[in-house]
Coordinates of C-alpha atoms in Angstrom, one line a residue:
M1 CA 11.0 -41.0 13.4
K2 CA 9.3 -40.2 10.1
V3 CA 6.1 -38.3 10.7
V4 CA 3.4 -37.3 8.2
I5 CA 1.1 -34.5 9.2
T6 CA -1.7 -32.9 7.2
G7 CA -2.7 -29.3 7.5
T8 CA 0.7 -27.9 8.6
S9 CA 0.6 -24.4 7.2
N10 CA -1.1 -22.9 10.2
G11 CA -3.0 -23.4 13.5
I12 CA -2.9 -26.7 15.3
G13 CA -1.2 -28.6 12.4
K14 CA 1.7 -26.2 12.3
A15 CA 2.1 -26.4 16.1
I16 CA 2.1 -30.2 16.0
A17 CA 4.7 -30.2 13.2
Q18 CA 6.9 -27.8 15.2
K19 CA 6.7 -29.9 18.3
F20 CA 7.9 -33.0 16.4
L21 CA 10.7 -31.0 14.7
D22 CA 11.8 -29.6 18.1
C23 CA 12.0 -33.2 19.4
G24 CA 14.2 -34.3 16.5
H25 CA 11.9 -36.0 14.2
E26 CA 11.6 -35.8 10.4
V27 CA 8.3 -34.2 9.3
I28 CA 6.5 -34.3 6.0
G29 CA 3.7 -31.8 5.9
I30 CA 0.8 -32.0 3.5
D31 CA -1.4 -28.9 2.9
V32 CA -3.2 -27.0 0.1
Q33 CA -1.4 -23.8 1.4
P34 CA 2.3 -22.9 0.8
Q35 CA 5.0 -23.9 3.2
S36 CA 5.2 -21.8 6.4
I37 CA 7.7 -23.9 8.4
K38 CA 11.5 -23.5 7.7
H39 CA 13.5 -26.4 9.2
A40 CA 16.2 -28.7 7.9
H41 CA 14.1 -31.8 8.7
Y42 CA 10.8 -30.5 7.3
S43 CA 9.5 -31.0 3.8
H44 CA 6.2 -29.7 2.4
V45 CA 3.8 -31.2 -0.2
I46 CA 1.1 -28.9 -1.6
T47 CA -2.0 -31.0 -2.5
D48 CA -5.6 -31.4 -1.6
I49 CA -6.0 -34.5 0.6
F50 CA -9.5 -35.2 -1.0
S51 CA -8.8 -34.7 -4.7
G52 CA -5.1 -34.1 -5.2
E53 CA -2.2 -36.5 -5.9
L54 CA -0.7 -38.0 -2.7
P55 CA 3.0 -38.6 -2.9
E56 CA 4.5 -42.0 -2.3
I57 CA 6.1 -42.0 1.2
Q58 CA 7.6 -45.2 2.5
G59 CA 8.6 -45.9 6.1
V60 CA 6.0 -43.7 7.8
E61 CA 6.0 -44.2 11.5
I62 CA 3.5 -41.6 12.7
L63 CA 0.6 -40.2 10.9
V64 CA -1.4 -37.2 12.1
N65 CA -4.6 -36.4 10.3
N66 CA -5.2 -32.8 11.1
A67 CA -6.2 -31.0 7.9
G68 CA -9.8 -29.8 8.0
V69 CA -12.3 -27.1 7.0
Q70 CA -15.3 -25.7 8.7
D71 CA -18.7 -24.8 7.3
S72 CA -17.2 -24.8 3.9
G73 CA -19.6 -27.0 1.9
R74 CA -16.7 -29.5 1.7
D75 CA -16.5 -30.5 5.4
I76 CA -17.3 -34.2 4.8
D77 CA -15.2 -34.4 1.7
V78 CA -12.1 -32.9 3.3
N79 CA -12.3 -33.7 7.0
L80 CA -13.7 -37.2 6.7
K81 CA -13.1 -38.6 3.2
G82 CA -9.8 -36.8 2.9
S83 CA -8.5 -38.2 6.2
I84 CA -9.7 -41.7 5.1
R85 CA -7.8 -41.3 1.8
V86 CA -4.6 -40.2 3.6
T87 CA -4.8 -43.0 6.2
E88 CA -5.4 -45.7 3.6
K89 CA -2.4 -44.4 1.7
Y90 CA 0.1 -44.2 4.5
A91 CA -1.0 -46.0 7.7
F92 CA -0.9 -49.6 6.8
Q93 CA 2.9 -50.1 6.7
K94 CA 5.0 -52.4 8.9
S95 CA 6.9 -49.3 10.1
M96 CA 3.8 -47.7 11.5
K97 CA 3.7 -46.9 15.2
S98 CA 0.8 -44.5 15.7
V99 CA -2.1 -42.9 13.8
L100 CA -3.8 -39.8 15.3
F101 CA -6.9 -38.0 14.1
I102 CA -7.5 -34.4 15.2
A103 CA -11.3 -34.6 15.6
S104 CA -13.4 -32.1 17.7
S105 CA -15.5 -31.9 20.8
S106 CA -18.5 -31.6 18.3
A107 CA -17.9 -35.3 17.4
S108 CA -19.6 -36.1 20.7
S109 CA -21.6 -33.0 21.5
G110 CA -23.0 -32.3 18.0
A111 CA -22.7 -28.6 18.9
E112 CA -21.3 -27.2 15.7
F113 CA -22.2 -26.7 12.0
P114 CA -24.1 -29.9 10.9
E115 CA -21.7 -31.2 8.3
Y116 CA -18.7 -30.3 10.4
A117 CA -20.0 -32.2 13.4
A118 CA -20.9 -35.2 11.1
S119 CA -17.4 -35.2 9.6
K120 CA -15.7 -35.3 13.0
G121 CA -18.1 -37.9 14.4
G122 CA -17.3 -40.0 11.3
M123 CA -13.6 -39.5 11.9
V124 CA -13.9 -40.9 15.4
A125 CA -15.8 -44.0 14.2
Y126 CA -13.2 -44.5 11.4
M127 CA -10.4 -44.2 14.0
K128 CA -11.7 -47.2 15.8
N129 CA -11.7 -49.2 12.5
V130 CA -8.1 -48.1 11.9
A131 CA -7.1 -49.2 15.4
L132 CA -8.4 -52.7 14.7
R133 CA -6.4 -52.9 11.5
V134 CA -3.1 -51.4 12.6
A135 CA -2.9 -53.5 15.7
K136 CA -1.1 -56.2 13.7
Y137 CA 1.8 -53.8 13.4
G138 CA 1.9 -53.2 17.1
A139 CA 0.6 -49.7 16.3
T140 CA -2.0 -47.5 18.0
A141 CA -4.8 -45.4 16.6
N142 CA -6.6 -42.7 18.6
S143 CA -8.3 -39.4 18.1
L144 CA -7.9 -36.1 20.0
S145 CA -11.0 -33.9 20.2
P146 CA -10.3 -30.3 21.2
G147 CA -12.9 -27.9 22.2
G148 CA -12.2 -24.2 21.5
V149 CA -8.6 -23.5 20.4
K150 CA -7.1 -20.1 19.8
T151 CA -6.4 -20.2 16.1
S152 CA -7.2 -17.8 13.2
L153 CA -10.0 -20.1 12.2
N154 CA -11.9 -18.9 15.3
D155 CA -11.2 -15.1 14.9
H156 CA -14.9 -14.5 14.3
V157 CA -15.8 -15.3 17.9
M158 CA -12.5 -14.4 19.6
K159 CA -12.6 -10.9 18.3
D160 CA -16.2 -10.3 19.2
P161 CA -16.5 -9.3 22.9
D162 CA -20.1 -10.3 23.3
L163 CA -19.7 -13.7 21.6
W164 CA -16.5 -14.3 23.5
E165 CA -18.2 -13.6 26.9
Q166 CA -21.0 -16.0 26.0
I167 CA -18.5 -18.7 25.2
M168 CA -16.5 -18.2 28.4
N169 CA -19.8 -18.4 30.4
E170 CA -20.3 -21.9 28.9
T171 CA -16.8 -23.2 29.7
L172 CA -16.0 -24.7 33.1
L173 CA -12.5 -23.3 33.0
P174 CA -13.1 -19.9 31.3
K175 CA -10.4 -20.2 28.6
W176 CA -9.6 -21.9 25.4
A177 CA -6.5 -24.0 24.7
E178 CA -3.5 -22.7 22.8
A179 CA -2.5 -24.6 19.6
E180 CA 0.8 -25.5 21.4
E181 CA -1.0 -27.3 24.2
I182 CA -2.9 -29.4 21.6
A183 CA 0.5 -30.2 20.0
E184 CA 1.7 -31.5 23.4
W185 CA -1.3 -33.8 23.6
A186 CA -0.7 -35.0 20.1
Y187 CA 2.9 -35.8 20.8
F188 CA 2.1 -37.7 24.0
M189 CA -0.6 -39.7 22.3
T190 CA 1.7 -40.8 19.4
V191 CA 5.1 -41.1 21.0
V192 CA 5.0 -41.3 24.8
G193 CA 1.8 -43.2 25.4
R194 CA 2.1 -46.7 23.8
S195 CA -0.7 -48.6 25.6
M196 CA -3.8 -46.7 24.6
T197 CA -5.6 -47.4 21.3
A198 CA -9.1 -47.0 19.8
Q199 CA -9.8 -44.0 22.2
D200 CA -11.0 -40.5 21.7
I201 CA -9.6 -37.9 24.2
L202 CA -11.6 -34.8 24.9
V203 CA -9.7 -31.6 25.7
D204 CA -12.3 -28.8 26.0
N205 CA -11.7 -26.9 29.2
G206 CA -14.9 -28.4 30.5
E207 CA -17.3 -27.1 27.8
Q208 CA -19.3 -30.3 27.9
A209 CA -19.1 -30.6 31.7
K210 CA -20.7 -27.2 32.4
A211 CA -23.9 -27.7 34.2
N212 CA -25.9 -24.9 35.8
F213 CA -28.1 -26.4 38.6
I214 CA -31.1 -24.3 39.2
W215 CA -33.2 -24.9 42.4

């Protein structure tokens, strides 16, 4: 299948792209950073999803909106408006089978930088709108909301022993997900699972479920 993924130069987006490539799909990556994946079935477009020129791509079957920034001053522009721009460009084609948004646990908990949480919460709401509109193609639209994931974006806390201990104390399963695990979820939600739509799936190792009962 022809798959368009944003934010493929590193982290979760790169892991998702690699998963689709390993499973034999054609992947077009869109990122502001240079290409970091070398594969015969991978092509790379360097552009800003909010303000740059988006290429014409026909026959897109799967769209994964992953590109994002954190506490940048551009969170709403890139994470929300950029994802809307990409979706409106590519999702509404007869070939479309699935649209996936990589949101965040902060979309439901609010426990993040204010504009980041707002951008991801807006993404989940927009996902439901997209689900209503792509249904006529027999396509699904969902969002995946990871909690902590081990990527370079989170080096600030991962490399600070005190902060890391505090985070683990607030997580039911005292660990964070690997980017490759999130990629497995993304693949399942777009290729394997064909009967779920308009849903947000939380994968956070129990961050929101942690409850200390004091008596």
